[in-house]
Short mmCIF file of C-alpha atoms and ligand atoms in Angstrom, two decimals:
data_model
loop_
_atom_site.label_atom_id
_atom_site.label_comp_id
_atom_site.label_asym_id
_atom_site.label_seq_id
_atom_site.Cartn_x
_atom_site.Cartn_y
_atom_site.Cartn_z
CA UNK F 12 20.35 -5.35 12.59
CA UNK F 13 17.95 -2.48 12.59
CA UNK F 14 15.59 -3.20 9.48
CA UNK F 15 14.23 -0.22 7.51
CA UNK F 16 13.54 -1.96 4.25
CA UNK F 17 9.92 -1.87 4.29
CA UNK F 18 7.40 -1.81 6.78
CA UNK F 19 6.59 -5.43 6.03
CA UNK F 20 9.22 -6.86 8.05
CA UNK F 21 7.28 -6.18 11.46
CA UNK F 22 6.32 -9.10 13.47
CA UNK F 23 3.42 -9.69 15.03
CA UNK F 24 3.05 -7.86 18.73
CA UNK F 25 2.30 -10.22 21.68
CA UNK F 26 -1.53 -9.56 21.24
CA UNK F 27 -1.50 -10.52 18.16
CA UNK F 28 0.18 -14.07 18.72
CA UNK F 29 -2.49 -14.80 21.74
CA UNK F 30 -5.27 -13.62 19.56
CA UNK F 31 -4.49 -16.32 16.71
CA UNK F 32 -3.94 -19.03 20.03
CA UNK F 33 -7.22 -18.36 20.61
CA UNK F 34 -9.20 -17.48 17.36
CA UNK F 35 -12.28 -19.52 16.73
CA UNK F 36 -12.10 -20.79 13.76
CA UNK F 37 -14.31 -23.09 10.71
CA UNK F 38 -13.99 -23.21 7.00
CA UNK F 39 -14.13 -19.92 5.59
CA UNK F 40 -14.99 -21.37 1.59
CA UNK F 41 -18.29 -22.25 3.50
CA UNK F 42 -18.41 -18.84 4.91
CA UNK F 43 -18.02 -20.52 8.13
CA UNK F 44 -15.31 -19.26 10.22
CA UNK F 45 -15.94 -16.77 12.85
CA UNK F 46 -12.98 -14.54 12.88
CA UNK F 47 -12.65 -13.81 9.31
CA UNK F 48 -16.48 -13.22 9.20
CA UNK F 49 -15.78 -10.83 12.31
CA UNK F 50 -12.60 -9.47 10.66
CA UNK F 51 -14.36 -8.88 7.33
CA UNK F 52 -17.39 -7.02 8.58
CA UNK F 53 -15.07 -4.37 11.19
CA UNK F 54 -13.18 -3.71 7.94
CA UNK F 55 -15.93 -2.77 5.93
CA UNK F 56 -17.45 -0.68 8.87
CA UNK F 57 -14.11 1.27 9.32
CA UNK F 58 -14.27 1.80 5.40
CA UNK F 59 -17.48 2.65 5.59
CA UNK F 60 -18.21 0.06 2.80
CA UNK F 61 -21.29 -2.35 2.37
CA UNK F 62 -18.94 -5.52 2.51
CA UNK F 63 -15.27 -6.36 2.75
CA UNK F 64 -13.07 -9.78 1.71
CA UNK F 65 -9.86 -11.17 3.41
CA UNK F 66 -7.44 -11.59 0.65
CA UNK F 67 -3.96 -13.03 0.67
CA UNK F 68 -1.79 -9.79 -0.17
CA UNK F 69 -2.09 -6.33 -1.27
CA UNK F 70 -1.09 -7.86 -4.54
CA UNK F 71 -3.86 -10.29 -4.69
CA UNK F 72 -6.06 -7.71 -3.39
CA UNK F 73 -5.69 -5.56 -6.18
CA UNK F 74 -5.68 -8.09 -8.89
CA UNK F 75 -9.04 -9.47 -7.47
CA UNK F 76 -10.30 -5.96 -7.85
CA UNK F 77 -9.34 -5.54 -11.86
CA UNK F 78 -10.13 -8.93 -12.54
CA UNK F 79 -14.04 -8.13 -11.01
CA UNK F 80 -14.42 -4.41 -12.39
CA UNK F 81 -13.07 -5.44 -15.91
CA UNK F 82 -13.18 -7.54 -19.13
CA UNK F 83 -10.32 -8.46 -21.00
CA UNK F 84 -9.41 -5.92 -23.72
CA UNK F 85 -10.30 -3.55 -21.26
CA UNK F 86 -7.57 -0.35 -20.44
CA UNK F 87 -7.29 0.76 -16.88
CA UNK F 88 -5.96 4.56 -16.55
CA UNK F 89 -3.32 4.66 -13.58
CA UNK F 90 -0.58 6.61 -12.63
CA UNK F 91 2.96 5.80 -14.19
CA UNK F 92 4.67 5.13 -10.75
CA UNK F 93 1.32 3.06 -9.11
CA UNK F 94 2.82 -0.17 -7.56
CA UNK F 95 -0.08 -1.78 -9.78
CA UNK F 96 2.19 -1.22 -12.76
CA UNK F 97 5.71 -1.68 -11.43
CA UNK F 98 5.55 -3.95 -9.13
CA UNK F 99 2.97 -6.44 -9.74
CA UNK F 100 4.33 -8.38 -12.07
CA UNK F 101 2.12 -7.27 -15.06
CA UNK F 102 -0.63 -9.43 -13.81
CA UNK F 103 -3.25 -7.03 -14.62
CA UNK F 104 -2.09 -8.11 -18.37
CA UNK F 105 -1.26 -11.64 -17.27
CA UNK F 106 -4.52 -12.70 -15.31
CA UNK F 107 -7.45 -9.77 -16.65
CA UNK F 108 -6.37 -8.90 -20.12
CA UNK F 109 -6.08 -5.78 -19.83
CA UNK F 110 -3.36 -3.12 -20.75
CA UNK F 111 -2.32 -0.06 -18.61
CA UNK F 112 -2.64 3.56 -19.78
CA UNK F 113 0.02 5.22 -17.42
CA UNK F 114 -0.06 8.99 -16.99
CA UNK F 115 2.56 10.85 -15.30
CA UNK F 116 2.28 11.79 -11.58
CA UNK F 117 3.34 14.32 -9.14
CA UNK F 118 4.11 12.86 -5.58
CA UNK F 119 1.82 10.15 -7.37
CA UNK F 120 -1.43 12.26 -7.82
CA UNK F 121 -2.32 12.44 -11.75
CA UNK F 122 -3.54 15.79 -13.01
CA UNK F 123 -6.94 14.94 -13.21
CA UNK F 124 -7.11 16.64 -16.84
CA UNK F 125 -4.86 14.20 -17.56
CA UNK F 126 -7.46 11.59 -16.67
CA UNK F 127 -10.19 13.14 -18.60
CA UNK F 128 -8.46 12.88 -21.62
CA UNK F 129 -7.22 9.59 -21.45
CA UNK F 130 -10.79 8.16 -20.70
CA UNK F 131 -11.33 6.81 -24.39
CA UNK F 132 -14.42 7.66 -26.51
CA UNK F 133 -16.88 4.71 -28.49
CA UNK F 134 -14.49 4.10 -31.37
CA UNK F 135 -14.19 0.15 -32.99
CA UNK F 136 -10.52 0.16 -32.73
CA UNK F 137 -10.53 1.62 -28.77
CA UNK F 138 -10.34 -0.40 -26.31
CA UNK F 139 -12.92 0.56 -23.14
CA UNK F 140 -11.66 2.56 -20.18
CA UNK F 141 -12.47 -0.16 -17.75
CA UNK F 142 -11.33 1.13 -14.32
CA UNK F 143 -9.35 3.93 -12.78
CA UNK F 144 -6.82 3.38 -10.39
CA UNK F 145 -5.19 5.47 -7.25
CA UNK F 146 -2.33 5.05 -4.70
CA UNK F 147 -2.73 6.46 -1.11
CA UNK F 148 -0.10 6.89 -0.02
CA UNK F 149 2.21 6.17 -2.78
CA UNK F 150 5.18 4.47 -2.17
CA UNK F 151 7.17 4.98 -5.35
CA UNK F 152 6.92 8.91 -4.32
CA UNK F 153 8.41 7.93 -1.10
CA UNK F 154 5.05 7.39 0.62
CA UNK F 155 2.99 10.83 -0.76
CA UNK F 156 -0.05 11.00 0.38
CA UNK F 157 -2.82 12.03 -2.14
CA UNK F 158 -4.86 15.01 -1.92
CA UNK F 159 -8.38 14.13 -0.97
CA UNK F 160 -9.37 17.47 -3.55
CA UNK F 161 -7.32 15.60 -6.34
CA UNK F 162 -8.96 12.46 -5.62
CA UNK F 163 -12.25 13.67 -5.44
CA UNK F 164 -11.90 15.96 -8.35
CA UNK F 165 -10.70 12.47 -10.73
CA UNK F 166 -14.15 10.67 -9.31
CA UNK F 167 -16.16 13.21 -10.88
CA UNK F 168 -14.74 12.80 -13.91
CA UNK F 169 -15.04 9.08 -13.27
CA UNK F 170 -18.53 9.12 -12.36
CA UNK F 171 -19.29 11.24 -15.22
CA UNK F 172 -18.64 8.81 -17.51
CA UNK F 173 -19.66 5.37 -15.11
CA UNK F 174 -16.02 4.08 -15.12
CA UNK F 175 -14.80 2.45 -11.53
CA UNK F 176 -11.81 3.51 -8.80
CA UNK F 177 -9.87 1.33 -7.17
CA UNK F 178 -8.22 2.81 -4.37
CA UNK F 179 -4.26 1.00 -3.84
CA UNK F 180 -4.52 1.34 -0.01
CA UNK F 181 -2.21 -0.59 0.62
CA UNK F 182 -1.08 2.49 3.37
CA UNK F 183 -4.36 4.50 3.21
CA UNK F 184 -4.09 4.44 7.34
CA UNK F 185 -0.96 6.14 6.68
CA UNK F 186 -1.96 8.65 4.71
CA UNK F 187 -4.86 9.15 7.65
CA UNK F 188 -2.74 9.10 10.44
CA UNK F 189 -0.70 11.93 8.46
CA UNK F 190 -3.85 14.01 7.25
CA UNK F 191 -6.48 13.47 9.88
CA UNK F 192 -9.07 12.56 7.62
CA UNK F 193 -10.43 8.99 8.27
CA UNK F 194 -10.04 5.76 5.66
CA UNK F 195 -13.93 5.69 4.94
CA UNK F 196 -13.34 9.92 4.00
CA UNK F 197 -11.07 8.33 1.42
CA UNK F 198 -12.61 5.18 0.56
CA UNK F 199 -16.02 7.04 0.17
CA UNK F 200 -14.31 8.65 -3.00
CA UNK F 201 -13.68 4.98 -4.45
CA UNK F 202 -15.51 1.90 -5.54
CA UNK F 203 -13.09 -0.17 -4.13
CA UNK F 204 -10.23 -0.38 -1.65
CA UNK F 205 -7.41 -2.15 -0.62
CA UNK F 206 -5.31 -1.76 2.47
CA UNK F 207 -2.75 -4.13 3.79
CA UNK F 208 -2.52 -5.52 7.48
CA UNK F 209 0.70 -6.77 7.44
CA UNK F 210 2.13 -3.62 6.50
CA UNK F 211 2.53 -0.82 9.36
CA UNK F 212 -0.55 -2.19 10.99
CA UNK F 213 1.64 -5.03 11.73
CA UNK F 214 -0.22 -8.23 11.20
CA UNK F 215 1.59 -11.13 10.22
CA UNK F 216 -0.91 -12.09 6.78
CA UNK F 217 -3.18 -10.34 4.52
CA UNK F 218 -4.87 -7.33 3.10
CA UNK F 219 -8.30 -6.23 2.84
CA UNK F 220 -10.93 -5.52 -0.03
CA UNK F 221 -13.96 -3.83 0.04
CA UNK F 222 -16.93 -2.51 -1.86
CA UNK F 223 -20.31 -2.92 -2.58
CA UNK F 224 -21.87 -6.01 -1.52
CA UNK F 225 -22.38 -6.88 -5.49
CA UNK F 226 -18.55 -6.44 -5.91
CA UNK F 227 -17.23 -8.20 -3.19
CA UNK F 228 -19.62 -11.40 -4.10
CA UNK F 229 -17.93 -11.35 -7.86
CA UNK F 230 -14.58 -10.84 -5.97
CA UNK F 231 -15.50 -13.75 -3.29
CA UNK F 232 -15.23 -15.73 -6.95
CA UNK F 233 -12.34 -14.97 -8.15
CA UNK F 234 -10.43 -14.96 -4.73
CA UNK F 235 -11.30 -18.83 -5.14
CA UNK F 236 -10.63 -19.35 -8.87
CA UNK F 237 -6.83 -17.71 -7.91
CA UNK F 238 -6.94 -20.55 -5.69
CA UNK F 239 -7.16 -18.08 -2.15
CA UNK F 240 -9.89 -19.47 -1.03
CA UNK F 241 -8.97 -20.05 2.70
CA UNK F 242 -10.11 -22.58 5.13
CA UNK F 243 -9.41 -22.46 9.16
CA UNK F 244 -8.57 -18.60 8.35
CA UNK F 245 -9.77 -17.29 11.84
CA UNK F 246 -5.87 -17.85 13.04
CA UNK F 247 -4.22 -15.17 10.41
CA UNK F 248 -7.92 -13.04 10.92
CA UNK F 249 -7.50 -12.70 14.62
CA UNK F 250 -3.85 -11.26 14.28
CA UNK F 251 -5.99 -8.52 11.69
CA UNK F 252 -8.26 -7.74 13.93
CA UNK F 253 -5.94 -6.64 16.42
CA UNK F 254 -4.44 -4.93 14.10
CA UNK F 255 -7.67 -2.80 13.37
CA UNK F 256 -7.99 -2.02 17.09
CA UNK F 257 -4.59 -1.61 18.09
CA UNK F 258 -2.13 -0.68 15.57
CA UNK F 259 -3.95 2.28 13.09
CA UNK F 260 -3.14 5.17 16.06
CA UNK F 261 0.51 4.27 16.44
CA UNK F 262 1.34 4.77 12.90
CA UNK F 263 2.16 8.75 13.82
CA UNK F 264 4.83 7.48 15.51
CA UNK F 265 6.53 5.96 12.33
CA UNK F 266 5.39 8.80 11.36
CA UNK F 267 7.98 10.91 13.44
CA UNK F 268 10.26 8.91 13.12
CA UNK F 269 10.26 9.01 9.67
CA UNK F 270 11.04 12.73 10.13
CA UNK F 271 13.34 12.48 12.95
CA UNK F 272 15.29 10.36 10.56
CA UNK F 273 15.08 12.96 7.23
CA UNK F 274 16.19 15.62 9.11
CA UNK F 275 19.37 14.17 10.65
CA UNK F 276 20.39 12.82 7.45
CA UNK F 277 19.75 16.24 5.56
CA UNK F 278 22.55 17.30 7.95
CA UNK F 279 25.17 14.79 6.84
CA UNK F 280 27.00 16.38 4.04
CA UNK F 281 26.99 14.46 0.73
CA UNK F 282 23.71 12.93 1.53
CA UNK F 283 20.01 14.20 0.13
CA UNK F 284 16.42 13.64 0.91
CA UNK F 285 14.35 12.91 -2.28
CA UNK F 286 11.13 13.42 -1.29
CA UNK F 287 8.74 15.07 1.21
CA UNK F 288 8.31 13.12 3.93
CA UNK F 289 4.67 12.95 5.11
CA UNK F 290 4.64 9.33 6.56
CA UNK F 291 6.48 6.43 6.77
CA UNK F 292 8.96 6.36 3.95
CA UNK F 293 12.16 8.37 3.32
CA UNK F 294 13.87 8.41 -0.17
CA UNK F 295 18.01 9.69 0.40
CA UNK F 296 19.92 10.39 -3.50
CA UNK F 297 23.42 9.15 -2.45
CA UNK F 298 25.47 10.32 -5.33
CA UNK F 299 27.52 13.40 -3.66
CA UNK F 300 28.37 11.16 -1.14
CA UNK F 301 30.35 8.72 -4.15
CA UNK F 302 28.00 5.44 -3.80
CA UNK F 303 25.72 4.02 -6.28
CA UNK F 304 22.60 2.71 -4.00
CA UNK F 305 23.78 -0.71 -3.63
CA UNK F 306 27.48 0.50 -2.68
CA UNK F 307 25.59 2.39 0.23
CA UNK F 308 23.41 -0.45 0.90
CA UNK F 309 26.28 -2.59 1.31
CA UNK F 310 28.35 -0.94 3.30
CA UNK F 311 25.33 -0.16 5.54
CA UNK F 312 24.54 -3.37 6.02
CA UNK F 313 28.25 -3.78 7.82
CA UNK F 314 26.75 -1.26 10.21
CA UNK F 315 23.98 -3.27 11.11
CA UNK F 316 21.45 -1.07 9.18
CA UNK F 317 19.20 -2.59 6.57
CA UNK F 318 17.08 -0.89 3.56
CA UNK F 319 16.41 -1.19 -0.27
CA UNK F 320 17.94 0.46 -3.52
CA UNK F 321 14.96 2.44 -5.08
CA UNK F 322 17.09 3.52 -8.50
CA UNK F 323 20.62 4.06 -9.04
CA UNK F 324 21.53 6.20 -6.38
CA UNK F 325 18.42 6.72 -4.18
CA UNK F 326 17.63 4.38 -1.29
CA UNK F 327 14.55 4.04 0.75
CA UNK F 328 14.20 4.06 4.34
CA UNK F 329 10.82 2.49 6.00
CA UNK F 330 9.98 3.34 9.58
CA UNK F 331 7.56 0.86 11.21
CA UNK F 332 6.65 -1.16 14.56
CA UNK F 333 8.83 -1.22 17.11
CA UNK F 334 11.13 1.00 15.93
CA UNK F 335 12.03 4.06 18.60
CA UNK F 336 13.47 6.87 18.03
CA UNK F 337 16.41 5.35 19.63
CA UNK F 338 16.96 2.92 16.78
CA UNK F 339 16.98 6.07 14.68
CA UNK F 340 19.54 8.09 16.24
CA UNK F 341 21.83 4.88 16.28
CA UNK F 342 20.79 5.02 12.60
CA UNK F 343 21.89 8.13 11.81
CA UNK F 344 25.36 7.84 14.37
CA UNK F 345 25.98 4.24 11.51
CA UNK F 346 25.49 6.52 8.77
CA UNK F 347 27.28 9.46 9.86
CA UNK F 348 30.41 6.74 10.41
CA UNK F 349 30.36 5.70 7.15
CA UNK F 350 29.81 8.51 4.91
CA UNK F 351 32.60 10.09 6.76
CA UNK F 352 34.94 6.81 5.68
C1 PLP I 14 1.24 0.63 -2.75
C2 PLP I 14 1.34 -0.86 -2.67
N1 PLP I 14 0.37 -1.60 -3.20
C3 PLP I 14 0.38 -2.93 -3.14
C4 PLP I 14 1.42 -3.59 -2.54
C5 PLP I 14 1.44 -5.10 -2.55
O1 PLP I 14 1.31 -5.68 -1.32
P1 PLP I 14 1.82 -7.19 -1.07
O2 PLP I 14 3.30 -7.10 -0.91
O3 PLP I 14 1.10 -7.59 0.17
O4 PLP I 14 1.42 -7.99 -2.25
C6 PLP I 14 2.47 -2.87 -1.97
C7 PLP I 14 3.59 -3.56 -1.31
O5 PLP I 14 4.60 -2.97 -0.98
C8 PLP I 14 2.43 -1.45 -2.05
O6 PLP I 14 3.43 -0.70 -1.56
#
């Protein structure tokens, strides 16, 4: 099976496994364990932020990060495809209180007039504009990567009126490896960030947040009250730290082949690419070629070739560690073979 549903499939590389043989380790609720101290404080120095926290998931991550900028009844202005409102489970509503003010996107970057407007003024029945939310790169828009202008330009506005950004970065190396500009450029433009490990970085467990040191003691809080306060957390840490030093280079790769895949499969007739691909993610519409998504997915999956239905007739492709360009041509032969049944 070559797996392309998401980039969270990859296992850990060899390093990685020796590293968490190895890690030192102590209780981490004390503040105590090596690794994830060591972990914690390379994160925040790649971010460029005064302090960073281990959390769970890129879920968890983000949650911890509404529950410590906001207060229940608060709204939180994101975009209307942000995995924070589609794919989380409504826990922002669930565990904060809060309700969602979605705005419509393109590639996933709201029009930052947009975002002006929807900030809400001192009225008794308003609710407060807690917090401000982005996604770089943005996986509902087939992995977009957001303009640093168009991020910078909705900070001013946020500044202007004191509200918070939180930064979805759950792929912001993506997005870096693709533009050049480093994760603290983008995480300089944000209050706080989180990026996943155990996404393309390939680390078996966890995501990072950071912020000021003030935020990320509130959010050392209410990791524990969500019960993810970790003990003898060095051995997932140490697989995170390699991925820091190791992995964030090699993403170009997935990168290419990402585009080495797009472009074969923009020659197979019947078959269209959805979006513009600019890192890891390729969306395909597969409705001149007769199949719903799942009919495709189905019948790909006899080939050997895994990936996910992202609406009725579009599937997405993730490219990730260790797959070569040689899994992708052998891709791209499986699909040719069955779109030409
Ligand atoms: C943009 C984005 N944010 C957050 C997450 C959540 O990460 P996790 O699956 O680790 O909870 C994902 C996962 O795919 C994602 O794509």
């Amino acid at each position: 099976m070559i797996d392309l549903r998401s980039d969270t499939v990859t296992k850990p590389t060899e390093a990685m496994r020796k590293a968490a043989y190895k890690a030192e380790v102590g209780d981490d609720v004390y503040g105590e364990d090596p690794t994830i101290n060591r972990l914690e404080e390379r994160a925040a120095e790649m971010l460029g932020k005064e302090a960073a926290l281990f959390v769970t998931s890129g879920t968890q991550g983000n949650q911890i990060a509404i529950l410590t900028h906001c207060n229940p009844g608060d709204e939180i202005i994101l975009e209307q495809n942000a995995h924070l409102f589609l794919y989380e489970g409504a826990a922002m509503s669930a565990l904060a209180g809060v309700q969602p003010r979605t705005l419509p996107g393109v590639r996933g970057a709201m029009d930052p007039s947009d975002v002006a407007a929807a900030i809400r003024s001192e009225d008794i029945h308003f609710p407060e504009t807690g917090l401000i939310c982005l996604e770089n790169t943005h996986n509902k828009a087939g992995g977009a990567v957001l303009p640093i202008e168009n991020m910078k330009t909705i900070t001013q506005i946020a500044r202007e009126h004191h509200i918070p950004v939180h930064l979805d970065g759950a792929r912001l190396f993506n997005a870096s490896a693709a533009t050049g500009i480093s994760v603290d450029k983008y995480a300089a433009l944000t209050d706080s960030v989180q990026f996943c490990l155990s996404k393309g970085l390939g680390a078996p467990v966890g995501s990072i947040i950071a912020g000021s040191e003030d935020f990320i003691k509130k959010a050392r809080k209410w990791r524990k009250r969500l019960g993810g306060g970790l003990r003898q957390a060095g051995i997932i840490a140490a697989p995170g730290l390699v991925a820091l030093e190791e992995m964030t280079e090699r993403l170009t790769e997935d990168q290419e082949n990402a585009e080495l895949l797009a472009s074969g499969i923009s020659h197979i007739t019947g078959l269209e690419i959805e979006n513009k691909v600019e890192t890891n993610i390729v969306l395909v519409n597969t409705e001149k070629a007769g199949y719903t998504a799942e009919q495709f997915l189905e019948a790909l999956k006899d080939e050997g070739v895994l990936a996910v239905p992202f609406g009725p007739h579009t599937v997405r492709f993730v490219t990730h560690y260790p797959i070569s360009g040689k899994d992708i041509d052998n891709v791209l032969t499986k699909i040719q073979q069955l779109v030409n049944r």
